[in-house]
C-alpha cells in the first residue's frame, strides 16, 4: 500500500471517528434537551395544580369569612331570643292573673300586677319582641298554630276567630306561633 492510500485511509477513519463523536454529542444534547422539556412540562402541570388549589383555598376562606360574619350578625340580632323565650310563660301567667275578677280587695293587687306586666312587655319590646296579630286576620301557618276549627257562617273562611295563646316574633323571626281557633 502506498503512503498516499495509507494517509487517505487514516484520514477517512479519523473523519468517521470524529463524525461518530459529533453524532454522539448531538444525541446527548438532544437527550438532555428532551429531558429538560419533559421536566419543564411536569413543572408546568404541577404549577397549574398548585395554582388551582390556591384559588380553591382562597375561595373557601372568603366563603368562611362571609359565613362567620353572617353568623355573628345573626347572633347579635337575636341575642335576646333565649331570654325572651323564658319570659313568655311568665308573661302568660301575668295575663291569666289579670283576668281575675276585680273587687275592692283585689284592686290594689291587680294594679300592681298590671304595672309589672306592662314593664315586662316594654322590656321585651325594647329587645325587638312583638306580639303577633291574630284575631280577625287570615290564618297563616307560618305565624299561627291552629288548635281548633269552627264553622261560623257570619265569618269568612280561613279567618282567625279567637286567640288562645299569644304568639311572639323577635324582629323577623317567629319565637312562638299564636295558638288560634280558625273558621272553616
Short mmCIF file of C-alpha atoms in Angstrom, two decimals:
data_model
loop_
_atom_site.label_atom_id
_atom_site.label_comp_id
_atom_site.label_asym_id
_atom_site.label_seq_id
_atom_site.Cartn_x
_atom_site.Cartn_y
_atom_site.Cartn_z
CA UNK A 1 0.00 0.00 0.00
CA UNK A 2 1.11 3.28 -0.84
CA UNK A 3 1.65 6.03 1.68
CA UNK A 4 -0.90 8.10 -0.02
CA UNK A 5 -3.51 5.42 0.34
CA UNK A 6 -2.47 4.86 3.92
CA UNK A 7 -2.86 8.55 4.71
CA UNK A 8 -6.21 8.66 2.94
CA UNK A 9 -7.39 5.63 4.84
CA UNK A 10 -6.25 7.14 8.15
CA UNK A 11 -7.98 10.39 7.26
CA UNK A 12 -11.24 8.55 6.47
CA UNK A 13 -11.04 6.63 9.75
CA UNK A 14 -10.36 9.84 11.66
CA UNK A 15 -13.29 11.53 9.93
CA UNK A 16 -15.52 8.58 10.81
CA UNK A 17 -14.38 8.74 14.44
CA UNK A 18 -14.96 12.50 14.56
CA UNK A 19 -18.30 12.07 12.80
CA UNK A 20 -19.31 9.39 15.32
CA UNK A 21 -18.19 11.56 18.23
CA UNK A 22 -20.16 14.55 16.89
CA UNK A 23 -23.23 12.36 16.38
CA UNK A 24 -22.88 11.02 19.93
CA UNK A 25 -22.54 14.57 21.26
CA UNK A 26 -25.56 15.71 19.23
CA UNK A 27 -27.57 12.75 20.54
CA UNK A 28 -26.51 13.60 24.10
CA UNK A 29 -27.58 17.22 23.58
CA UNK A 30 -30.90 16.08 22.08
CA UNK A 31 -31.46 13.70 25.01
CA UNK A 32 -30.69 16.46 27.51
CA UNK A 33 -32.99 18.89 25.69
CA UNK A 34 -35.87 16.42 25.58
CA UNK A 35 -35.36 15.58 29.26
CA UNK A 36 -35.36 19.27 30.17
CA UNK A 37 -38.50 19.82 28.10
CA UNK A 38 -40.20 16.89 29.88
CA UNK A 39 -39.21 18.30 33.27
CA UNK A 40 -40.49 21.73 32.22
CA UNK A 41 -43.84 20.22 31.22
CA UNK A 42 -44.06 18.37 34.57
CA UNK A 43 -43.29 21.57 36.45
CA UNK A 44 -45.91 23.49 34.48
CA UNK A 45 -48.52 20.82 35.26
CA UNK A 46 -47.55 20.91 38.93
CA UNK A 47 -47.67 24.72 38.93
CA UNK A 48 -51.16 24.66 37.39
CA UNK A 49 -52.35 22.18 40.03
CA UNK A 50 -50.92 24.29 42.84
CA UNK A 51 -52.41 27.47 41.39
CA UNK A 52 -55.82 25.79 41.12
CA UNK A 53 -55.51 24.58 44.70
CA UNK A 54 -54.53 28.08 45.84
CA UNK A 55 -57.60 29.55 44.15
CA UNK A 56 -59.88 26.96 45.76
CA UNK A 57 -58.41 27.55 49.22
CA UNK A 58 -58.76 31.30 48.78
CA UNK A 59 -62.41 30.88 47.72
CA UNK A 60 -63.08 28.63 50.72
CA UNK A 61 -61.51 31.21 53.02
CA UNK A 62 -63.63 34.01 51.53
CA UNK A 63 -66.76 31.87 52.00
CA UNK A 64 -65.71 31.14 55.59
CA UNK A 65 -65.29 34.85 56.31
CA UNK A 66 -68.70 35.66 54.83
CA UNK A 67 -70.39 32.82 56.73
CA UNK A 68 -68.87 33.78 60.08
CA UNK A 69 -69.81 37.43 59.50
CA UNK A 70 -73.43 36.41 58.85
CA UNK A 71 -73.42 34.18 61.92
CA UNK A 72 -72.08 37.00 64.11
CA UNK A 73 -74.71 39.39 62.75
CA UNK A 74 -77.46 36.84 63.44
CA UNK A 75 -76.09 36.26 66.95
CA UNK A 76 -76.21 39.99 67.65
CA UNK A 77 -79.64 40.38 66.08
CA UNK A 78 -81.18 37.51 68.05
CA UNK A 79 -79.03 37.65 71.20
CA UNK A 80 -82.05 38.11 73.46
CA UNK A 81 -84.10 35.25 72.00
CA UNK A 82 -83.32 32.75 74.76
CA UNK A 83 -84.25 35.23 77.50
CA UNK A 84 -87.47 36.21 75.72
CA UNK A 85 -88.44 32.55 75.29
CA UNK A 86 -88.01 32.02 79.03
CA UNK A 87 -90.04 35.13 79.89
CA UNK A 88 -93.03 34.28 77.68
CA UNK A 89 -94.57 31.79 80.17
CA UNK A 90 -94.19 34.44 82.89
CA UNK A 91 -96.00 36.93 80.67
CA UNK A 92 -98.75 34.35 80.06
CA UNK A 93 -99.16 33.87 83.82
CA UNK A 94 -99.43 37.64 84.33
CA UNK A 95 -102.17 37.76 81.68
CA UNK A 96 -104.05 34.97 83.47
CA UNK A 97 -103.67 36.81 86.77
CA UNK A 98 -105.12 39.94 85.21
CA UNK A 99 -108.25 38.02 84.12
CA UNK A 100 -109.29 37.63 87.76
CA UNK A 101 -112.49 39.45 88.69
CA UNK A 102 -111.66 42.87 90.09
CA UNK A 103 -113.05 43.58 93.56
CA UNK A 104 -112.20 46.16 96.19
CA UNK A 105 -109.97 43.64 97.95
CA UNK A 106 -108.04 42.66 94.81
CA UNK A 107 -107.93 46.09 93.13
CA UNK A 108 -104.52 47.10 94.51
CA UNK A 109 -103.00 43.69 93.77
CA UNK A 110 -104.32 43.75 90.20
CA UNK A 111 -102.97 47.29 89.80
CA UNK A 112 -99.50 46.12 90.93
CA UNK A 113 -99.64 43.07 88.65
CA UNK A 114 -100.65 45.34 85.75
CA UNK A 115 -97.66 47.61 86.36
CA UNK A 116 -95.22 44.68 86.43
CA UNK A 117 -96.89 43.15 83.36
CA UNK A 118 -96.52 46.42 81.43
CA UNK A 119 -92.87 46.73 82.46
CA UNK A 120 -92.12 43.23 81.19
CA UNK A 121 -93.91 43.98 77.91
CA UNK A 122 -91.90 47.21 77.50
CA UNK A 123 -88.64 45.37 78.22
CA UNK A 124 -89.48 42.71 75.62
CA UNK A 125 -90.47 45.38 73.09
CA UNK A 126 -87.16 47.20 73.65
CA UNK A 127 -85.37 43.99 72.66
CA UNK A 128 -87.43 43.70 69.48
CA UNK A 129 -90.12 41.26 70.61
CA UNK A 130 -93.64 41.96 69.42
CA UNK A 131 -96.99 40.22 69.60
CA UNK A 132 -98.34 38.51 66.50
CA UNK A 133 -101.70 39.93 65.43
CA UNK A 134 -104.26 37.15 65.25
CA UNK A 135 -107.96 37.83 65.78
CA UNK A 136 -109.65 38.88 62.55
CA UNK A 137 -106.54 38.10 60.49
CA UNK A 138 -106.30 35.46 57.78
CA UNK A 139 -104.78 32.22 59.06
CA UNK A 140 -101.07 31.96 58.24
CA UNK A 141 -99.41 28.65 59.17
CA UNK A 142 -96.06 30.42 59.47
CA UNK A 143 -97.21 32.54 62.42
CA UNK A 144 -100.36 30.77 63.66
CA UNK A 145 -100.87 27.35 65.17
CA UNK A 146 -104.47 26.21 64.64
CA UNK A 147 -105.67 24.06 67.51
CA UNK A 148 -109.41 24.29 66.78
CA UNK A 149 -111.72 24.86 63.83
CA UNK A 150 -115.30 26.02 63.96
CA UNK A 151 -117.98 26.73 61.37
CA UNK A 152 -119.41 30.21 61.65
CA UNK A 153 -121.45 31.41 58.67
CA UNK A 154 -121.17 35.04 59.81
CA UNK A 155 -117.36 34.98 59.45
CA UNK A 156 -115.31 34.49 56.26
CA UNK A 157 -113.46 31.23 55.74
CA UNK A 158 -109.85 30.79 56.96
CA UNK A 159 -110.06 33.72 59.40
CA UNK A 160 -108.81 33.55 63.00
CA UNK A 161 -111.81 33.75 65.31
CA UNK A 162 -110.14 33.53 68.71
CA UNK A 163 -106.62 33.66 70.11
CA UNK A 164 -105.99 31.01 72.77
CA UNK A 165 -102.34 31.91 73.41
CA UNK A 166 -100.45 34.94 72.14
CA UNK A 167 -97.68 34.45 69.64
CA UNK A 168 -94.47 36.49 69.52
CA UNK A 169 -91.87 37.48 66.95
CA UNK A 170 -88.34 38.72 67.54
CA UNK A 171 -87.64 41.16 64.72
CA UNK A 172 -88.47 38.95 61.70
CA UNK A 173 -88.23 35.52 63.37
CA UNK A 174 -91.23 33.77 64.95
CA UNK A 175 -90.36 32.79 68.51
CA UNK A 176 -93.70 31.25 69.34
CA UNK A 177 -96.65 30.95 66.96
CA UNK A 178 -100.05 32.10 68.21
CA UNK A 179 -102.43 29.28 69.16
CA UNK A 180 -105.70 30.11 67.49
CA UNK A 181 -109.21 28.97 66.65
CA UNK A 182 -109.94 29.23 62.91
CA UNK A 183 -113.17 29.42 60.93
CA UNK A 184 -113.52 26.65 58.31
#
